PDB file of C-alpha atoms in Angstrom:
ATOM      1  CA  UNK N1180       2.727  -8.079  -8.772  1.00 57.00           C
ATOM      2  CA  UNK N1181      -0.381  -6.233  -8.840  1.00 76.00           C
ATOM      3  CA  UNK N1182      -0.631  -3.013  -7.123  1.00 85.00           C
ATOM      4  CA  UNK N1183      -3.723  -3.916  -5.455  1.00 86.00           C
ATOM      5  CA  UNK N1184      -3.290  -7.495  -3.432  1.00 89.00           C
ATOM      6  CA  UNK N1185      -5.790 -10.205  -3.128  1.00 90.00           C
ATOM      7  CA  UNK N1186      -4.861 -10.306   0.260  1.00 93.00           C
ATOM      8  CA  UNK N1187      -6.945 -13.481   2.747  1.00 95.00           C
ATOM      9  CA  UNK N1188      -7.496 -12.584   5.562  1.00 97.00           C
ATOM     10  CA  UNK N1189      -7.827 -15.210   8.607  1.00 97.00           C
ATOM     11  CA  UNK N1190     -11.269 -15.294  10.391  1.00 97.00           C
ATOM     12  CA  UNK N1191      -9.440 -12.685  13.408  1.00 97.00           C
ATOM     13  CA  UNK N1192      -8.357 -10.828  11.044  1.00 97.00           C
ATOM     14  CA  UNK N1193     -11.836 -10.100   9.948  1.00 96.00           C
ATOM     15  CA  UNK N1194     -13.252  -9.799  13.353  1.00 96.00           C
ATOM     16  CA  UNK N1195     -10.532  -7.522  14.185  1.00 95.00           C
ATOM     17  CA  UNK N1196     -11.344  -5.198  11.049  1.00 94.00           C
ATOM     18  CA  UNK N1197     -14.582  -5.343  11.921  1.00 93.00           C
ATOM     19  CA  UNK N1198     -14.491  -4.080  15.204  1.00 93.00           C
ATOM     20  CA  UNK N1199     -12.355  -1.200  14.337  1.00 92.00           C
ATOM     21  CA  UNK N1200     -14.902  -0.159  11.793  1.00 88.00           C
ATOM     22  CA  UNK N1201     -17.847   0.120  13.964  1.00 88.00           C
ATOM     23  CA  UNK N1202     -16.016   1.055  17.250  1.00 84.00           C
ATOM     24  CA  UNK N1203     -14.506   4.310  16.195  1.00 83.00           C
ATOM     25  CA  UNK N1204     -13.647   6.919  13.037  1.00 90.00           C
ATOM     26  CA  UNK N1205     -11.409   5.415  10.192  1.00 94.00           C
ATOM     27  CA  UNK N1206      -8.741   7.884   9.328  1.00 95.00           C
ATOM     28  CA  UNK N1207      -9.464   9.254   6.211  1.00 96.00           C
ATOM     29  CA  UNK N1208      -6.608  10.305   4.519  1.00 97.00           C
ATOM     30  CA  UNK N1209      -2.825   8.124   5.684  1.00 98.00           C
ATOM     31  CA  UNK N1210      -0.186   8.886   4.475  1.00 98.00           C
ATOM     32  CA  UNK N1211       2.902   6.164   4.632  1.00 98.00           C
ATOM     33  CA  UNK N1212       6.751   6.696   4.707  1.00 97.00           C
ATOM     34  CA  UNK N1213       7.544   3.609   3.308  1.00 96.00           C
ATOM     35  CA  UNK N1214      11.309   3.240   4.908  1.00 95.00           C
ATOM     36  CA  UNK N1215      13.497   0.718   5.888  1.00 95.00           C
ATOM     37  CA  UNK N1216      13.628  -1.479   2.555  1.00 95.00           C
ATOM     38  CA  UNK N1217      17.447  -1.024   1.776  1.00 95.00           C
ATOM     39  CA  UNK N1218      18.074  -2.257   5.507  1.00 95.00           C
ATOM     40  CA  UNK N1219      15.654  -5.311   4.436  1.00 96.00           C
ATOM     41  CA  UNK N1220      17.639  -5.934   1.662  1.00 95.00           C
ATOM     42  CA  UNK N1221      20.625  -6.112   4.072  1.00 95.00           C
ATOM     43  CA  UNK N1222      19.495  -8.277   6.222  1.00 95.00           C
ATOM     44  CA  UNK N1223      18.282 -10.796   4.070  1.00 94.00           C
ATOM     45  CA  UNK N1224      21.643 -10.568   1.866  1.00 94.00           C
ATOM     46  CA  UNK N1225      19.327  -9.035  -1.064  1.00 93.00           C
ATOM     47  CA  UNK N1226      19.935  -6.732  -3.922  1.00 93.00           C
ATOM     48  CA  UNK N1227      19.112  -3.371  -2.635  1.00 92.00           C
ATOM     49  CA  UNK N1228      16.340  -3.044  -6.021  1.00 93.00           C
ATOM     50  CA  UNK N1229      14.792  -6.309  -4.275  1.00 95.00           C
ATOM     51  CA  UNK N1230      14.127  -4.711  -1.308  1.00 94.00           C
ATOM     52  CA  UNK N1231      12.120  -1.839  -3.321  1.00 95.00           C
ATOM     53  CA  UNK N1232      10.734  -4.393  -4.974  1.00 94.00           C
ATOM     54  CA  UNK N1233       9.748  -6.166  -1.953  1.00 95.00           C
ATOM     55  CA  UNK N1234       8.414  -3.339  -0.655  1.00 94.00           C
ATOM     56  CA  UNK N1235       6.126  -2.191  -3.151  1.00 93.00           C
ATOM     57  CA  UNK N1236       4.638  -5.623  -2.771  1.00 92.00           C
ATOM     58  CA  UNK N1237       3.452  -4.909   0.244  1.00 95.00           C
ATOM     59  CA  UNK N1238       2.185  -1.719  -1.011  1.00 95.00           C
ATOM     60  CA  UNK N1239      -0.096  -3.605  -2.767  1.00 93.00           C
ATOM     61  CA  UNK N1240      -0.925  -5.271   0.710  1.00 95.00           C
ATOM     62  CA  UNK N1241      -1.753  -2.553   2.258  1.00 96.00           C
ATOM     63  CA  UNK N1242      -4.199  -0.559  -0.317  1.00 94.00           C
ATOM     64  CA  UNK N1243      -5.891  -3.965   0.131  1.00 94.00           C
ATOM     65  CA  UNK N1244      -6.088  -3.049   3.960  1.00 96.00           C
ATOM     66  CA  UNK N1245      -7.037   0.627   3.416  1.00 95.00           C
ATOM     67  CA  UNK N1246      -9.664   0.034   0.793  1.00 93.00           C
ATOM     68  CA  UNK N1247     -11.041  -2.658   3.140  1.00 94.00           C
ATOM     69  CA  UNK N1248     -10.860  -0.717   5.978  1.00 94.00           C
ATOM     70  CA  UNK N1249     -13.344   2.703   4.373  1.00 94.00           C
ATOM     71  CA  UNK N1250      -9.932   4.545   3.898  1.00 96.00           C
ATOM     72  CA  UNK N1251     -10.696   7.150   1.114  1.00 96.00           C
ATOM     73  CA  UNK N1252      -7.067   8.275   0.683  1.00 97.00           C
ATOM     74  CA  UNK N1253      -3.399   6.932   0.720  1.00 98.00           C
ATOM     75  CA  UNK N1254       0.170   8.987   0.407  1.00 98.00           C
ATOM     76  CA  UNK N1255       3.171   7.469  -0.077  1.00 97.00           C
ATOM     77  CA  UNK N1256       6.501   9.147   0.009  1.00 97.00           C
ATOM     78  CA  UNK N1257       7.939   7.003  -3.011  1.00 95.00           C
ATOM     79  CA  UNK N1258      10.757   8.656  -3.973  1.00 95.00           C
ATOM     80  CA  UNK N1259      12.215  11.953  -2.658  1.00 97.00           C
ATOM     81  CA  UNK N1260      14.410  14.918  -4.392  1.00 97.00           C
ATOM     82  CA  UNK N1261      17.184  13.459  -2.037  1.00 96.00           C
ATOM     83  CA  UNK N1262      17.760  10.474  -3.441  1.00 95.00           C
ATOM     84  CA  UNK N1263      19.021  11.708  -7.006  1.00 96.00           C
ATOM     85  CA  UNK N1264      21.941  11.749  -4.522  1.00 95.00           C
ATOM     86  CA  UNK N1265      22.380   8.064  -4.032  1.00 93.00           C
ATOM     87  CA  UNK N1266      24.429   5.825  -6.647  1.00 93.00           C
ATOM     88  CA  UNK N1267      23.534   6.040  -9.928  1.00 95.00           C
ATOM     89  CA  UNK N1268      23.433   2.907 -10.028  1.00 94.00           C
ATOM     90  CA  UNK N1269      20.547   2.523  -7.098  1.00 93.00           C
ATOM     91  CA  UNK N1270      18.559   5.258  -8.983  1.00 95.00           C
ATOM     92  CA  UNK N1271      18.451   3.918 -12.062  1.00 96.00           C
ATOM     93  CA  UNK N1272      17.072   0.701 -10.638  1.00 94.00           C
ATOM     94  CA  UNK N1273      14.338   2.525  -8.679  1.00 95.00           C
ATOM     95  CA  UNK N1274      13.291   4.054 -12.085  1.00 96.00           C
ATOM     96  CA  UNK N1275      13.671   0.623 -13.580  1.00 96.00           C
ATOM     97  CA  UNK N1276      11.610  -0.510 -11.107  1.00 95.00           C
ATOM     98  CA  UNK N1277       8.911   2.431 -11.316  1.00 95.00           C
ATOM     99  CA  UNK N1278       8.475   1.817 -15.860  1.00 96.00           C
ATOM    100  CA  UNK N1279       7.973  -2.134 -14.370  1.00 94.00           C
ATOM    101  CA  UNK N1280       5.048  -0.961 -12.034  1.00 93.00           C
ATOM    102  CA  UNK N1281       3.693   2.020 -14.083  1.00 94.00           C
ATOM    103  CA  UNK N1282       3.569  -0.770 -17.120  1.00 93.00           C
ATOM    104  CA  UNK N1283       1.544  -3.131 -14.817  1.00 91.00           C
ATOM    105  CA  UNK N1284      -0.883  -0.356 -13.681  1.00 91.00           C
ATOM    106  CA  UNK N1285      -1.261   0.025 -17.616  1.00 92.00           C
ATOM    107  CA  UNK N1286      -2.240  -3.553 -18.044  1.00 91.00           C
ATOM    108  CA  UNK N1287      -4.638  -4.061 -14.939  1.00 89.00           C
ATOM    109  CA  UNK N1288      -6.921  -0.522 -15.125  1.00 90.00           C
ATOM    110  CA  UNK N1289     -10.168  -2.223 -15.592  1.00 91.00           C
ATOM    111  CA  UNK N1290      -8.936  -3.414 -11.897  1.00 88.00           C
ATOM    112  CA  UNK N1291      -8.131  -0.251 -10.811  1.00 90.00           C
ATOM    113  CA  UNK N1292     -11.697   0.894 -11.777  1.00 92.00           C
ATOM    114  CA  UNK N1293     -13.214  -1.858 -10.349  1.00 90.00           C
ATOM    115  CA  UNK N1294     -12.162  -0.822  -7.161  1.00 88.00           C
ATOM    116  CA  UNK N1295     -12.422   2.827  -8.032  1.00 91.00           C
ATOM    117  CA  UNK N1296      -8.408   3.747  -7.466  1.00 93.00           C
ATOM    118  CA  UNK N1297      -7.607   7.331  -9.084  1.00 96.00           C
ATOM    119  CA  UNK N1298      -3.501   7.284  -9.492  1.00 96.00           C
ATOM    120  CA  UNK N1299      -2.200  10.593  -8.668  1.00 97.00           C
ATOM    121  CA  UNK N1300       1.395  11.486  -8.510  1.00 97.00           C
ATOM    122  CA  UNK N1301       2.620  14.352  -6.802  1.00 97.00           C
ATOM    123  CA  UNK N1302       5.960  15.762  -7.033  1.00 97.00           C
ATOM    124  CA  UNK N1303       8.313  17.276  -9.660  1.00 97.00           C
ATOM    125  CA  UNK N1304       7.969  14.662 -12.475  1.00 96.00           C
ATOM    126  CA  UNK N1305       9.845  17.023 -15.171  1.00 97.00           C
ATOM    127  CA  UNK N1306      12.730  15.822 -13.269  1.00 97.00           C
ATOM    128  CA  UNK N1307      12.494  12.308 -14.309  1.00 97.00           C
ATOM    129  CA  UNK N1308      13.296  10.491 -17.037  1.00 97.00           C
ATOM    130  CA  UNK N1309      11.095  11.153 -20.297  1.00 96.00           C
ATOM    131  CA  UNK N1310       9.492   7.602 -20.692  1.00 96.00           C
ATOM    132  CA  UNK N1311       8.784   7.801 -17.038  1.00 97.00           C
ATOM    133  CA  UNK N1312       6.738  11.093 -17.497  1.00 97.00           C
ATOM    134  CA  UNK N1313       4.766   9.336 -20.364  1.00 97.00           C
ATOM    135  CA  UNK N1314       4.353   6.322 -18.043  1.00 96.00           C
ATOM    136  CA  UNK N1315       2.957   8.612 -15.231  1.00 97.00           C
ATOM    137  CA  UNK N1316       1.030  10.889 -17.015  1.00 97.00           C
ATOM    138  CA  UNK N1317      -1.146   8.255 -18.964  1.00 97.00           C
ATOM    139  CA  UNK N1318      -1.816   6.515 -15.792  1.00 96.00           C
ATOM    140  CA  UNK N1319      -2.979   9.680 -13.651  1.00 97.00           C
ATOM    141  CA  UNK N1320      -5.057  10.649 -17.361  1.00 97.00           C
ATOM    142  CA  UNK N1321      -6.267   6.732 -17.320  1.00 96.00           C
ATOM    143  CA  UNK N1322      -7.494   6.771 -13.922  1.00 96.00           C
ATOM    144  CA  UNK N1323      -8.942  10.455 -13.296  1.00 96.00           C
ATOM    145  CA  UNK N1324     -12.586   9.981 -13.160  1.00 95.00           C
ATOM    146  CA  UNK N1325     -12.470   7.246 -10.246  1.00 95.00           C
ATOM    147  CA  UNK N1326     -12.941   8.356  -7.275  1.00 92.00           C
ATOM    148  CA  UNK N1327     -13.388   5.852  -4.250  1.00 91.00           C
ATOM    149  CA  UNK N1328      -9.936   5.405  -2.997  1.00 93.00           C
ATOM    150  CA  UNK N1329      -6.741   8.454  -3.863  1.00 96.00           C
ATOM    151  CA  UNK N1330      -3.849   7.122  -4.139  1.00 97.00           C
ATOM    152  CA  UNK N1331      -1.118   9.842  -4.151  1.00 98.00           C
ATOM    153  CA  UNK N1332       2.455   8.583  -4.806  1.00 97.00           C
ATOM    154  CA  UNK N1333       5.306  11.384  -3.982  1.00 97.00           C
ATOM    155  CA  UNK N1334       7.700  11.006  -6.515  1.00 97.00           C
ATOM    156  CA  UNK N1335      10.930  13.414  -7.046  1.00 97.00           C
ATOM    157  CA  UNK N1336       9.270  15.196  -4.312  1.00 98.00           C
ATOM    158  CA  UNK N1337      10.060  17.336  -1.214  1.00 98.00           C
ATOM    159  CA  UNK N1338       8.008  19.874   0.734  1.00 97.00           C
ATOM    160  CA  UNK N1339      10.603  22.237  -0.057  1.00 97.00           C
ATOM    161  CA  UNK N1340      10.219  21.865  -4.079  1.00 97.00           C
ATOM    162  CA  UNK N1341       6.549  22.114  -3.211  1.00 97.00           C
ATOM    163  CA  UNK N1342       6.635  25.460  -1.723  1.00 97.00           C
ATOM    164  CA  UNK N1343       9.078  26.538  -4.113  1.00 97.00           C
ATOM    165  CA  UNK N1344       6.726  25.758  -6.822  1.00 96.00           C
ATOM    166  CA  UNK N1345       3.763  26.931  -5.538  1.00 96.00           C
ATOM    167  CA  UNK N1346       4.872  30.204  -4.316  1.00 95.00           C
ATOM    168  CA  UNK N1347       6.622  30.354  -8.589  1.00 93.00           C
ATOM    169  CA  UNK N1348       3.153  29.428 -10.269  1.00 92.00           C
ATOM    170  CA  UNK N1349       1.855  32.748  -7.740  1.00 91.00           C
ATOM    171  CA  UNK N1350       5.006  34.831  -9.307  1.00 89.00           C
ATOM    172  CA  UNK N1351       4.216  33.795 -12.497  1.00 85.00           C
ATOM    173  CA  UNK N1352       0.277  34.520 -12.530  1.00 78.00           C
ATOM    174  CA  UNK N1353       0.597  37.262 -14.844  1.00 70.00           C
ATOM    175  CA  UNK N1354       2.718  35.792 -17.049  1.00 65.00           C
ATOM    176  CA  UNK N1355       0.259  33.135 -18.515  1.00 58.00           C
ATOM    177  CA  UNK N1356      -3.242  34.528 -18.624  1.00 63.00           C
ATOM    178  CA  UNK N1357      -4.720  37.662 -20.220  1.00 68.00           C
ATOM    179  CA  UNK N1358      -7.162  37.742 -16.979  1.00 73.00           C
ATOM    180  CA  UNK N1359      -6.226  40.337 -14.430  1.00 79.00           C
ATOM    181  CA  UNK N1360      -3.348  39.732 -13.080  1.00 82.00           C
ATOM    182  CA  UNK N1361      -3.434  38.531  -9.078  1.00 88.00           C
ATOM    183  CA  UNK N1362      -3.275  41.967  -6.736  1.00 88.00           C
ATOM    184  CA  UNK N1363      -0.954  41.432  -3.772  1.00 88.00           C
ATOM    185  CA  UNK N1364      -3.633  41.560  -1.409  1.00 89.00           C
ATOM    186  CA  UNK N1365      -5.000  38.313  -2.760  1.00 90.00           C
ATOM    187  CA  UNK N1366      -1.307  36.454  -2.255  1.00 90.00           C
ATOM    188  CA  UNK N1367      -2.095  35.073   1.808  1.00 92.00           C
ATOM    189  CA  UNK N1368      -1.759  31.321   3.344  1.00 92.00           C
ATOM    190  CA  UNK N1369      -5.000  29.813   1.610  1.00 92.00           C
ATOM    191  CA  UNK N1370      -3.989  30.403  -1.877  1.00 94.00           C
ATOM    192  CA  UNK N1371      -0.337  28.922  -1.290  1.00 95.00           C
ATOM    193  CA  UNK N1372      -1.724  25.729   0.175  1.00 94.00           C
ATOM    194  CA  UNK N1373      -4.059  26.012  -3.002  1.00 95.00           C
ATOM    195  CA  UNK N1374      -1.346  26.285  -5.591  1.00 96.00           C
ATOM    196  CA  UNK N1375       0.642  23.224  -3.232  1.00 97.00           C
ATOM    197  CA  UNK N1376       0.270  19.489  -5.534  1.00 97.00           C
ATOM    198  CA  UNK N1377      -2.713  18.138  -3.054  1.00 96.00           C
ATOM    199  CA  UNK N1378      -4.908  20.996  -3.584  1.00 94.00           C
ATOM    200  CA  UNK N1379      -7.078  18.581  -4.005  1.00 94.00           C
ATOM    201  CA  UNK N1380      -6.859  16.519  -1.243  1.00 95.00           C
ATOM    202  CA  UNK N1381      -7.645  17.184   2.411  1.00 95.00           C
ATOM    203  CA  UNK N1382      -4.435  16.635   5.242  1.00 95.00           C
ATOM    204  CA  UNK N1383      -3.740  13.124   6.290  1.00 97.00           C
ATOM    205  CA  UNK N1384      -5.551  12.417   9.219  1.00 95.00           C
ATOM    206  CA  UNK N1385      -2.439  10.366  10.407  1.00 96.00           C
ATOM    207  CA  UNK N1386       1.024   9.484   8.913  1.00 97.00           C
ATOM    208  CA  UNK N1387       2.687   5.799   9.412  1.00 98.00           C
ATOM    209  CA  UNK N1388       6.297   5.680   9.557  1.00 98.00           C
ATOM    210  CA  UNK N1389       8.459   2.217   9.347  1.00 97.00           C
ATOM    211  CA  UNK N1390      12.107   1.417  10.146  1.00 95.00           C
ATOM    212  CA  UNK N1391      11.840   3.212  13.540  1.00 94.00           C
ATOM    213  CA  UNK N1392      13.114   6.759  12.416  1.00 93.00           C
ATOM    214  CA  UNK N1393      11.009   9.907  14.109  1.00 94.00           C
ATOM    215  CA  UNK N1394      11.507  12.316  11.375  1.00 92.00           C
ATOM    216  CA  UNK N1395       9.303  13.408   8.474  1.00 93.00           C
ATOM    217  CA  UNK N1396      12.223  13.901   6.232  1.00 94.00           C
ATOM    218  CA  UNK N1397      10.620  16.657   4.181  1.00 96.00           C
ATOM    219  CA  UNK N1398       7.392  15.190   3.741  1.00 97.00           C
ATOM    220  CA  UNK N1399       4.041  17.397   3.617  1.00 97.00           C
ATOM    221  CA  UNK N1400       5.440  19.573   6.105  1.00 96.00           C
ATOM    222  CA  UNK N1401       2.810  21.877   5.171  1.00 96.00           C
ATOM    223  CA  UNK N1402       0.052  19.609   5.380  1.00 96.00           C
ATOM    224  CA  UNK N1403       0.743  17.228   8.592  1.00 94.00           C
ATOM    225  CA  UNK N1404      -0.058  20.447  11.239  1.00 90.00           C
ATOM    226  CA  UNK N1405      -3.006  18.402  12.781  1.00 89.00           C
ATOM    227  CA  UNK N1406      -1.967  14.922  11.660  1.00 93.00           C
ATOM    228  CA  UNK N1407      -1.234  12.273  14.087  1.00 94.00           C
ATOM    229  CA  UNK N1408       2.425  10.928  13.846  1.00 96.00           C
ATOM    230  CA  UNK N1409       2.441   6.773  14.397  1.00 97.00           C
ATOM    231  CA  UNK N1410       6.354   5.519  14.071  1.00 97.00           C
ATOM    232  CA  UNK N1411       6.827   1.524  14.343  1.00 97.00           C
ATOM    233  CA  UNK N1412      10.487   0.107  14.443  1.00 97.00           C
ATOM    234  CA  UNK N1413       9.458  -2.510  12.068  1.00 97.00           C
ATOM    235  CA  UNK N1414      10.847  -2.337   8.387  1.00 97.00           C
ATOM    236  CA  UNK N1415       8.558  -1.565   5.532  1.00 97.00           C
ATOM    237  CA  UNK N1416       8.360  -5.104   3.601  1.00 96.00           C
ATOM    238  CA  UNK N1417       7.829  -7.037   7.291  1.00 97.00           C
ATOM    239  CA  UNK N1418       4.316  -5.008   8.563  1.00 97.00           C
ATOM    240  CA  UNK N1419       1.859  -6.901   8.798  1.00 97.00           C
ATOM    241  CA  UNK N1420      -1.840  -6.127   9.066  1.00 97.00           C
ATOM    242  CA  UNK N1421      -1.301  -6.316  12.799  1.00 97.00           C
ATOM    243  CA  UNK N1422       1.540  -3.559  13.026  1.00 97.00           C
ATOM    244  CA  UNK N1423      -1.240  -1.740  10.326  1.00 98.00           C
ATOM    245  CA  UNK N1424      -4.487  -1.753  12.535  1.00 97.00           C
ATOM    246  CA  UNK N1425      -2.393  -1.025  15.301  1.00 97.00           C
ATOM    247  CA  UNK N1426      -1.737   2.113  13.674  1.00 97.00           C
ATOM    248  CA  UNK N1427      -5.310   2.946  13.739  1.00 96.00           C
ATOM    249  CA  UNK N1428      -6.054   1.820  17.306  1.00 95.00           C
ATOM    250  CA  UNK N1429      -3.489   4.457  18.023  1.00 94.00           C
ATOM    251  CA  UNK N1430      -5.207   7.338  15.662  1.00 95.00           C
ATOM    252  CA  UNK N1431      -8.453   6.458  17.057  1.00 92.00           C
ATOM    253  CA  UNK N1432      -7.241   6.573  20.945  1.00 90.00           C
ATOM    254  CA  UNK N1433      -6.044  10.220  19.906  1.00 89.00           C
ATOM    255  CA  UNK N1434      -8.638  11.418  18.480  1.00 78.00           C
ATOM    256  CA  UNK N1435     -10.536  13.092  21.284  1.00 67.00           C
ATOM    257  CA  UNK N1436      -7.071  15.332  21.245  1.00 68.00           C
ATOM    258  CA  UNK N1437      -6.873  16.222  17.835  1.00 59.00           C
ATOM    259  CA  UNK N1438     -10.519  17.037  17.671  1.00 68.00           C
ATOM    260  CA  UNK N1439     -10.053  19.795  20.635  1.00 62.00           C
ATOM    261  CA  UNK N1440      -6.795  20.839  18.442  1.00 59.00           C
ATOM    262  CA  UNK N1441      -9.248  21.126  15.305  1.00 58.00           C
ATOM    263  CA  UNK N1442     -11.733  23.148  16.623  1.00 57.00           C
ATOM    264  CA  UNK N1443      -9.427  25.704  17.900  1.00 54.00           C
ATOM    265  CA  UNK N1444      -8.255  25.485  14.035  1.00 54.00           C
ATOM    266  CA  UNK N1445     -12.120  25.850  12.806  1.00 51.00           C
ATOM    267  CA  UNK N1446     -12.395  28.563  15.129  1.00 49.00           C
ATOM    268  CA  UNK N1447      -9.504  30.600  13.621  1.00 48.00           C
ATOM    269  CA  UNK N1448     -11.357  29.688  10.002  1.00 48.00           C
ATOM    270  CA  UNK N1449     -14.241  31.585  11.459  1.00 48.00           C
ATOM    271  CA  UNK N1450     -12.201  34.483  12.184  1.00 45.00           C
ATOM    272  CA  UNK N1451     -10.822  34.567   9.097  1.00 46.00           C
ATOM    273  CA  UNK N1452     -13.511  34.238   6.888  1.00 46.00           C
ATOM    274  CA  UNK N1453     -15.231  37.265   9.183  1.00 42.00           C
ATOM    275  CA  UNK N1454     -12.458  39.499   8.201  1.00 38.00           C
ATOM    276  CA  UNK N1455     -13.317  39.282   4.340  1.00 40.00           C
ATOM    277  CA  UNK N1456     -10.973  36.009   3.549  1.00 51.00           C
ATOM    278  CA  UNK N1457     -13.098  34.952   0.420  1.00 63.00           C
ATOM    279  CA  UNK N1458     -11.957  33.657  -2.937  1.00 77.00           C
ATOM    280  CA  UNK N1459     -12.332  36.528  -5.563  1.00 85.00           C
ATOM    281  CA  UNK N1460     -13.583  35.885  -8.999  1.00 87.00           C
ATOM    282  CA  UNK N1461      -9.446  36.901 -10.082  1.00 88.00           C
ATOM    283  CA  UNK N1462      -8.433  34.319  -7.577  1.00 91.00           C
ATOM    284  CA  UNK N1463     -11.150  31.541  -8.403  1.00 90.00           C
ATOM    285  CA  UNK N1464     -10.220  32.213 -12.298  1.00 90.00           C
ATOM    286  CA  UNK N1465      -6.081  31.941 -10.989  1.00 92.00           C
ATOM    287  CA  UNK N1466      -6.532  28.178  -9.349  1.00 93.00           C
ATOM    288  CA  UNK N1467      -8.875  27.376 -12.790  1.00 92.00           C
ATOM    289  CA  UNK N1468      -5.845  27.836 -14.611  1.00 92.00           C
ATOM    290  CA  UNK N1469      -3.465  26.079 -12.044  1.00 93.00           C
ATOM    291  CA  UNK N1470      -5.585  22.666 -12.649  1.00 95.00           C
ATOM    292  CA  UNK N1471      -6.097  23.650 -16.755  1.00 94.00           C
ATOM    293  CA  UNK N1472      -2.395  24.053 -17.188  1.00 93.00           C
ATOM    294  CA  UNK N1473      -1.562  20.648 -14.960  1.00 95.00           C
ATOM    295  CA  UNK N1474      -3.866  18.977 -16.978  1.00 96.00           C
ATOM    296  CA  UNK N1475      -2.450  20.332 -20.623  1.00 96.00           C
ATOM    297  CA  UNK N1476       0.777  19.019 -19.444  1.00 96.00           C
ATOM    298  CA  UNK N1477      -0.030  16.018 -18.276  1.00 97.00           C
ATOM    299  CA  UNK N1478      -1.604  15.321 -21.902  1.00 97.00           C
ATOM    300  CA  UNK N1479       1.109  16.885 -23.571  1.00 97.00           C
ATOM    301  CA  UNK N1480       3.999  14.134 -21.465  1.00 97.00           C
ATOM    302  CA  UNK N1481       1.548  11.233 -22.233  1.00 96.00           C
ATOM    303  CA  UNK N1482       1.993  11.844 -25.830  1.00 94.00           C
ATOM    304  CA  UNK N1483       6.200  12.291 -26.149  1.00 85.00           C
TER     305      UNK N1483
END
């Protein structure tokens, strides 16, 4: 299965995409909780692994959706900290299953660049298992100079371990430069959501949860303060593109809302730049490093 679908759509379908397009704003940056594919599995009688499996098929579905649609950017919470606590015999299949996808990204890139998908994956990755570093790494190296849709995929990740990290790398500054040292008065909230994995990437514009659960389950907690929450009852491998543009009806209906909620954020952006909150040469030389040093290891996993 390819991780981008050739998805045909039906002549509503089109309309219907369409009309969303030139009606209102497209989100963006969405980022999906993919749940609800172990309760799949149980309901059709399946292998819990098929039910993954299932649902990264329609994965694929949807990046057909979102690159169709003008979305720029796609999170998916893939595979969290938490669930090195299921059966051992569960995770090894979801790693199974990640080397099986990672390999086929390997063998379709000139796809992935024909549609311009840059691979990133965010989360703790030293935590997995060595071939599935290598596997990672080389894709994010393979596909960094595209640049027309992000596709982040959160794997052995939780906003806690984010944080954690982050706020370490600051601890740490002095430790791996011979550049002055960061002063405490440079340590505030913009250079912790700097040193966070999507420095990179602005905040989802919405976040699409499946299976019915209202929780965010340690997801981007420190990115999803103006995002719009959509929850749907239906499980992961059943949406359809119908349950998906309804999603963006919804985003779209709220966004007169979250644009009064962003300029009261904009103006506090104002206030703080006034009061002298400007990136010093230290600081801009600190983040250099934080991107040089992700990079170095990156290269240095895709070699093991």
């Amino acid at each position: 299965m390819s991780w981008i679908s050739d998805y045909r759509y039906t002549c509503l379908q089109k309309w219907a995409l369409q009309i969303l397009h030139s009606t209102g704003r497209i989100p963006n940056h969405i980022a999906f909780v993919m749940d609800g594919n172990r309760r799949f599995a149980r309901s059709k009688q399946l292998d819990k692994i098929e039910g993954h499996s299932r649902g990264f098929s329609k994965l694929a579905d949807v990046l057909r959706w979102c690159v169709d649609l003008g979305i720029k950017e796609v999170t998916t919470f893939a595979f969290s900290i938490e669930n090195f606590k299921r059966s051992n015999e569960e995770v090894e299949g979801l790693f199974n299953l990640a080397r099986e996808k990672f390999a086929k990204l390997l063998e379709e890139t000139d796809r992935l660049d024909e549609h311009g998908i840059r691979i990133r994956v965010i989360g703790n990755i030293l935590l997995l298992p060595e071939d599935l570093q290598r596997h990672i790494a080389t894709a994010m190296l393979r596909t960094e100079h595209n640049d027309k849709l992000f596709l982040n995929i959160a794997f052995a990740y939780t906003s806690r371990d984010e944080m954690t990290q982050a706020v370490e790398s600051i601890l740490k500054s002095d430790e791996t430069s011979d550049d002055e040292p960061l002063h405490p008065s440079d340590i505030n909230e913009r250079l912790l959501e700097e040193c966070l994995y999507t420095r990179h990437s602005p905040p989802p514009d919405m976040v699409f949860r499946t299976s019915g659960e209202t929780r965010l389950s340690d997801f981007m907690m420190w990115q999803l303060s103006s995002s719009v929450l959509y929850f749907t009852d239906v499980l992961w491998p059943q949406i359809t593109i119908w349950n998906f543009l309804a999603s963006i009806v919804a985003y779209q209906c709220d966004r007169c809302r979250m644009e009064r909620f962003k300029s009261g954020e904009r103006l506090h952006s104002t206030q703080l730049a006034k009061a002298g909150e400007f990136y010093s040469l230290r600081v801009q030389k600190f983040l250099h490093r934080i991107d040089a040093n992700r990079r170095k290891l990156l290269i240095a996993l895709a070699s093991n």
